[in-house]
PDB file of C-alpha atoms in Angstrom:
ATOM      1  CA  MET L 648     185.664  97.277  13.447  1.00  0.00           C
ATOM      2  CA  ASN L 649     184.609  97.795  16.996  1.00  0.00           C
ATOM      3  CA  GLU L 650     184.966  95.360  19.621  1.00  0.00           C
ATOM      4  CA  LYS L 651     182.237  94.887  22.254  1.00  0.00           C
ATOM      5  CA  LYS L 652     182.869  93.712  25.323  1.00  0.00           C
ATOM      6  CA  SER L 653     181.662  90.088  26.009  1.00  0.00           C
ATOM      7  CA  THR L 654     179.221  89.616  28.736  1.00  0.00           C
ATOM      8  CA  ASN L 655     179.365  85.735  28.035  1.00  0.00           C
ATOM      9  CA  TRP L 656     180.015  83.691  31.029  1.00  0.00           C
ATOM     10  CA  THR L 657     183.718  81.913  30.211  1.00  0.00           C
ATOM     11  CA  ALA L 658     185.092  79.052  32.136  1.00  0.00           C
ATOM     12  CA  LYS L 659     187.181  81.809  34.236  1.00  0.00           C
ATOM     13  CA  LYS L 660     184.339  83.986  34.985  1.00  0.00           C
ATOM     14  CA  LEU L 661     182.429  80.633  36.197  1.00  0.00           C
ATOM     15  CA  ALA L 662     185.308  79.397  38.162  1.00  0.00           C
ATOM     16  CA  ILE L 663     185.704  82.993  39.928  1.00  0.00           C
ATOM     17  CA  ASN L 664     181.876  83.064  40.890  1.00  0.00           C
ATOM     18  CA  ALA L 665     181.852  79.622  41.958  1.00  0.00           C
ATOM     19  CA  LEU L 666     184.921  80.256  44.306  1.00  0.00           C
ATOM     20  CA  ALA L 667     183.552  83.714  45.564  1.00  0.00           C
ATOM     21  CA  ILE L 668     180.325  81.322  46.339  1.00  0.00           C
ATOM     22  CA  ALA L 669     182.263  78.917  48.056  1.00  0.00           C
ATOM     23  CA  LEU L 670     184.316  81.374  50.294  1.00  0.00           C
ATOM     24  CA  VAL L 671     181.386  83.245  51.523  1.00  0.00           C
ATOM     25  CA  CYS L 672     179.556  80.017  52.318  1.00  0.00           C
ATOM     26  CA  VAL L 673     182.182  78.489  54.323  1.00  0.00           C
ATOM     27  CA  SER L 674     183.489  81.772  56.116  1.00  0.00           C
ATOM     28  CA  THR L 675     179.783  82.121  56.922  1.00  0.00           C
ATOM     29  CA  MET L 676     179.541  78.518  58.513  1.00  0.00           C
ATOM     30  CA  VAL L 677     183.107  78.471  60.182  1.00  0.00           C
ATOM     31  CA  ILE L 678     182.505  80.668  62.925  1.00  0.00           C
ATOM     32  CA  GLN L 679     178.645  81.194  64.103  1.00  0.00           C
ATOM     33  CA  ILE L 680     177.796  82.966  67.429  1.00  0.00           C
ATOM     34  CA  PRO L 681     173.899  82.938  68.121  1.00  0.00           C
ATOM     35  CA  ILE L 682     172.119  86.290  68.131  1.00  0.00           C
ATOM     36  CA  PRO L 683     168.532  86.589  68.569  1.00  0.00           C
ATOM     37  CA  LEU L 684     166.942  84.724  65.913  1.00  0.00           C
ATOM     38  CA  GLY L 685     170.271  83.895  64.007  1.00  0.00           C
ATOM     39  CA  TYR L 686     174.113  84.025  63.966  1.00  0.00           C
ATOM     40  CA  MET L 687     176.627  86.162  63.952  1.00  0.00           C
ATOM     41  CA  HIS L 688     179.695  85.318  61.317  1.00  0.00           C
ATOM     42  CA  LEU L 689     182.265  86.636  59.190  1.00  0.00           C
ATOM     43  CA  GLY L 690     180.502  86.113  55.931  1.00  0.00           C
ATOM     44  CA  ASN L 691     179.928  89.292  55.713  1.00  0.00           C
ATOM     45  CA  CYS L 692     183.544  90.829  55.274  1.00  0.00           C
ATOM     46  CA  CYS L 693     183.606  88.264  52.614  1.00  0.00           C
ATOM     47  CA  ILE L 694     180.926  89.788  50.559  1.00  0.00           C
ATOM     48  CA  LEU L 695     182.382  93.162  51.156  1.00  0.00           C
ATOM     49  CA  LEU L 696     185.974  91.839  49.780  1.00  0.00           C
ATOM     50  CA  VAL L 697     184.226  90.119  46.916  1.00  0.00           C
ATOM     51  CA  SER L 698     182.246  92.773  45.808  1.00  0.00           C
ATOM     52  CA  VAL L 699     184.970  95.628  45.920  1.00  0.00           C
ATOM     53  CA  TYR L 700     187.257  93.283  44.104  1.00  0.00           C
ATOM     54  CA  PHE L 701     185.284  91.637  41.426  1.00  0.00           C
ATOM     55  CA  GLY L 702     182.013  93.703  41.007  1.00  0.00           C
ATOM     56  CA  ASN L 703     178.368  93.459  40.444  1.00  0.00           C
ATOM     57  CA  MET L 704     177.684  89.941  39.312  1.00  0.00           C
ATOM     58  CA  THR L 705     180.033  88.397  41.471  1.00  0.00           C
ATOM     59  CA  GLY L 706     179.335  90.422  44.387  1.00  0.00           C
ATOM     60  CA  MET L 707     175.630  89.751  43.955  1.00  0.00           C
ATOM     61  CA  LEU L 708     175.847  85.974  43.461  1.00  0.00           C
ATOM     62  CA  ALA L 709     178.357  85.369  46.154  1.00  0.00           C
ATOM     63  CA  GLY L 710     176.757  87.100  48.766  1.00  0.00           C
ATOM     64  CA  GLY L 711     173.421  85.617  47.718  1.00  0.00           C
ATOM     65  CA  ILE L 712     173.940  82.274  46.933  1.00  0.00           C
ATOM     66  CA  GLY L 713     176.830  81.846  49.479  1.00  0.00           C
ATOM     67  CA  SER L 714     175.108  83.123  52.116  1.00  0.00           C
ATOM     68  CA  CYS L 715     171.881  81.130  51.216  1.00  0.00           C
ATOM     69  CA  LEU L 716     173.778  78.200  51.195  1.00  0.00           C
ATOM     70  CA  ALA L 717     175.156  78.359  54.576  1.00  0.00           C
ATOM     71  CA  ASP L 718     171.678  79.028  56.053  1.00  0.00           C
ATOM     72  CA  LEU L 719     170.597  75.716  54.169  1.00  0.00           C
ATOM     73  CA  LEU L 720     173.919  73.668  55.378  1.00  0.00           C
ATOM     74  CA  SER L 721     173.528  75.187  59.308  1.00  0.00           C
ATOM     75  CA  GLY L 722     169.523  74.345  59.504  1.00  0.00           C
ATOM     76  CA  TYR L 723     168.258  77.714  59.414  1.00  0.00           C
ATOM     77  CA  THR L 724     166.119  77.155  56.180  1.00  0.00           C
ATOM     78  CA  GLN L 725     163.529  79.552  57.091  1.00  0.00           C
ATOM     79  CA  TRP L 726     166.236  82.293  56.022  1.00  0.00           C
ATOM     80  CA  ILE L 727     167.281  80.955  52.739  1.00  0.00           C
ATOM     81  CA  ILE L 728     164.751  83.035  50.599  1.00  0.00           C
ATOM     82  CA  PRO L 729     165.201  86.254  52.928  1.00  0.00           C
ATOM     83  CA  THR L 730     169.041  85.663  52.567  1.00  0.00           C
ATOM     84  CA  LEU L 731     169.481  85.363  48.993  1.00  0.00           C
ATOM     85  CA  ILE L 732     167.574  88.576  48.462  1.00  0.00           C
ATOM     86  CA  ILE L 733     169.159  90.370  51.256  1.00  0.00           C
ATOM     87  CA  LYS L 734     172.783  89.220  51.091  1.00  0.00           C
ATOM     88  CA  GLY L 735     172.171  89.464  47.108  1.00  0.00           C
ATOM     89  CA  ILE L 736     171.440  93.126  47.200  1.00  0.00           C
ATOM     90  CA  MET L 737     173.986  93.729  49.718  1.00  0.00           C
ATOM     91  CA  GLY L 738     176.588  92.388  47.480  1.00  0.00           C
ATOM     92  CA  LEU L 739     175.034  94.098  44.541  1.00  0.00           C
ATOM     93  CA  VAL L 740     174.888  97.557  46.024  1.00  0.00           C
ATOM     94  CA  ILE L 741     178.404  97.306  47.315  1.00  0.00           C
ATOM     95  CA  ALA L 742     179.734  96.752  43.966  1.00  0.00           C
ATOM     96  CA  MET L 743     177.725  99.564  42.214  1.00  0.00           C
ATOM     97  CA  ILE L 744     178.967 101.865  44.663  1.00  0.00           C
ATOM     98  CA  ALA L 745     182.477 100.977  45.288  1.00  0.00           C
ATOM     99  CA  TYR L 746     183.546  99.071  41.957  1.00  0.00           C
ATOM    100  CA  ARG L 747     184.948 100.625  38.899  1.00  0.00           C
ATOM    101  CA  GLU L 748     185.960  98.116  36.161  1.00  0.00           C
ATOM    102  CA  GLY L 749     189.704  98.836  34.988  1.00  0.00           C
ATOM    103  CA  GLU L 750     190.274 101.263  38.071  1.00  0.00           C
ATOM    104  CA  GLU L 751     192.707 100.310  40.563  1.00  0.00           C
ATOM    105  CA  ILE L 752     190.912  98.911  44.086  1.00  0.00           C
ATOM    106  CA  ARG L 753     191.860 101.213  47.002  1.00  0.00           C
ATOM    107  CA  MET L 754     190.788 100.773  50.741  1.00  0.00           C
ATOM    108  CA  MET L 755     191.234 104.327  51.438  1.00  0.00           C
ATOM    109  CA  ARG L 756     188.566 105.715  49.209  1.00  0.00           C
ATOM    110  CA  LEU L 757     185.466 107.429  50.318  1.00  0.00           C
ATOM    111  CA  ARG L 758     183.047 105.273  47.646  1.00  0.00           C
ATOM    112  CA  THR L 759     184.987 102.005  49.009  1.00  0.00           C
ATOM    113  CA  PHE L 760     183.564 103.132  52.235  1.00  0.00           C
ATOM    114  CA  LEU L 761     180.081 104.486  51.105  1.00  0.00           C
ATOM    115  CA  GLY L 762     179.625 101.169  49.179  1.00  0.00           C
ATOM    116  CA  ALA L 763     180.527  99.071  52.615  1.00  0.00           C
ATOM    117  CA  ALA L 764     178.330 100.795  54.640  1.00  0.00           C
ATOM    118  CA  ALA L 765     175.615 101.090  52.126  1.00  0.00           C
ATOM    119  CA  GLY L 766     176.158  97.127  52.339  1.00  0.00           C
ATOM    120  CA  ILE L 767     175.885  96.620  55.936  1.00  0.00           C
ATOM    121  CA  VAL L 768     172.870  98.943  56.470  1.00  0.00           C
ATOM    122  CA  ILE L 769     170.871  97.168  53.676  1.00  0.00           C
ATOM    123  CA  MET L 770     171.794  93.739  55.435  1.00  0.00           C
ATOM    124  CA  ILE L 771     170.561  95.324  59.038  1.00  0.00           C
ATOM    125  CA  ALA L 772     167.093  96.666  57.421  1.00  0.00           C
ATOM    126  CA  GLY L 773     166.777  93.437  55.350  1.00  0.00           C
ATOM    127  CA  TYR L 774     166.965  91.264  58.354  1.00  0.00           C
ATOM    128  CA  THR L 775     165.238  93.168  60.702  1.00  0.00           C
ATOM    129  CA  PHE L 776     161.878  93.190  58.015  1.00  0.00           C
ATOM    130  CA  ALA L 777     162.443  89.735  57.396  1.00  0.00           C
ATOM    131  CA  GLY L 778     162.409  88.850  61.005  1.00  0.00           C
ATOM    132  CA  CYS L 779     159.596  91.117  61.381  1.00  0.00           C
ATOM    133  CA  PHE L 780     157.756  88.969  58.951  1.00  0.00           C
ATOM    134  CA  LEU L 781     158.873  85.520  59.808  1.00  0.00           C
ATOM    135  CA  TYR L 782     158.624  85.855  63.464  1.00  0.00           C
ATOM    136  CA  GLY L 783     154.941  87.563  63.230  1.00  0.00           C
ATOM    137  CA  GLY L 784     155.896  91.146  64.958  1.00  0.00           C
ATOM    138  CA  MET L 785     157.684  94.253  65.064  1.00  0.00           C
ATOM    139  CA  ALA L 786     159.441  93.112  68.371  1.00  0.00           C
ATOM    140  CA  ALA L 787     160.996  89.961  66.914  1.00  0.00           C
ATOM    141  CA  GLY L 788     162.610  92.116  63.891  1.00  0.00           C
ATOM    142  CA  PHE L 789     163.797  94.851  66.464  1.00  0.00           C
ATOM    143  CA  ALA L 790     165.120  92.232  68.617  1.00  0.00           C
ATOM    144  CA  GLN L 791     167.901  91.510  66.150  1.00  0.00           C
ATOM    145  CA  ILE L 792     168.996  94.882  65.356  1.00  0.00           C
ATOM    146  CA  PRO L 793     171.540  95.320  68.341  1.00  0.00           C
ATOM    147  CA  GLY L 794     173.157  91.638  66.984  1.00  0.00           C
ATOM    148  CA  LEU L 795     172.980  92.587  63.268  1.00  0.00           C
ATOM    149  CA  THR L 796     174.814  95.798  64.034  1.00  0.00           C
ATOM    150  CA  THR L 797     177.657  94.322  65.944  1.00  0.00           C
ATOM    151  CA  GLU L 798     177.921  91.398  63.222  1.00  0.00           C
ATOM    152  CA  GLY L 799     177.997  94.129  60.309  1.00  0.00           C
ATOM    153  CA  VAL L 800     180.552  96.533  62.381  1.00  0.00           C
ATOM    154  CA  ILE L 801     182.720  93.548  63.100  1.00  0.00           C
ATOM    155  CA  GLY L 802     182.342  92.557  59.379  1.00  0.00           C
ATOM    156  CA  LEU L 803     183.299  96.412  58.200  1.00  0.00           C
ATOM    157  CA  LEU L 804     186.490  96.110  60.381  1.00  0.00           C
ATOM    158  CA  LEU L 805     187.630  92.654  58.971  1.00  0.00           C
ATOM    159  CA  PHE L 806     186.872  94.064  55.668  1.00  0.00           C
ATOM    160  CA  TYR L 807     189.341  96.690  55.979  1.00  0.00           C
ATOM    161  CA  VAL L 808     192.031  94.775  58.162  1.00  0.00           C
ATOM    162  CA  ILE L 809     192.106  92.443  55.363  1.00  0.00           C
ATOM    163  CA  GLY L 810     191.834  94.829  52.418  1.00  0.00           C
ATOM    164  CA  PHE L 811     194.578  97.033  53.678  1.00  0.00           C
ATOM    165  CA  ALA L 812     196.738  93.778  54.046  1.00  0.00           C
ATOM    166  CA  PHE L 813     195.912  93.056  50.597  1.00  0.00           C
ATOM    167  CA  GLU L 814     197.100  96.063  49.535  1.00  0.00           C
ATOM    168  CA  LYS L 815     200.356  95.944  51.419  1.00  0.00           C
ATOM    169  CA  ALA L 816     200.687  92.637  49.710  1.00  0.00           C
ATOM    170  CA  LYS L 817     199.866  93.743  45.985  1.00  0.00           C
ATOM    171  CA  ILE L 818     196.868  91.105  45.886  1.00  0.00           C
ATOM    172  CA  PRO L 819     194.582  93.840  44.201  1.00  0.00           C
ATOM    173  CA  VAL L 820     197.102  93.782  41.061  1.00  0.00           C
ATOM    174  CA  PHE L 821     196.739  89.969  41.200  1.00  0.00           C
ATOM    175  CA  ILE L 822     193.092  90.129  41.020  1.00  0.00           C
ATOM    176  CA  LYS L 823     192.697  92.718  38.557  1.00  0.00           C
ATOM    177  CA  ARG L 824     194.690  90.638  36.331  1.00  0.00           C
ATOM    178  CA  LEU L 825     192.759  87.460  37.117  1.00  0.00           C
ATOM    179  CA  ALA L 826     189.338  89.007  36.730  1.00  0.00           C
TER     180      ALA L 826
END
């Protein structure tokens, strides 16, 4: 008898996703540095980590829901829908490129870098386009690019610093057993 992999939501999957959403929300809200039309934060680093370590669904949910909750709770309500879409796609794409179920998670893989870089590019492009739409002009959208790029690069660097620390502490082995 062949066993099919269960796609049902177990209590463990629900708890992992809820914790990932909370992690992204809190990390987005803890340190907020204003940039044109928004704020810089550490949430992108957490979206990168969650997507690489837990895969598509968790990356998408944590990125989208965690980030839009942070916008809601921080008073950036005009950004809730764009954030849900942009950060959800960001988490999904990162995981689609970098994550392989059952495979050891390694920071020094090309696809880990490509997934992370693709996610950051999606974030920058998405918010630039959304800024053009929300603020009625190309100038407003493009005014965000330097801040978004800085935010993305800082998130990427922190992702690698934390990811390498995780590897040294053997945390990916624990995460693999957990997920």
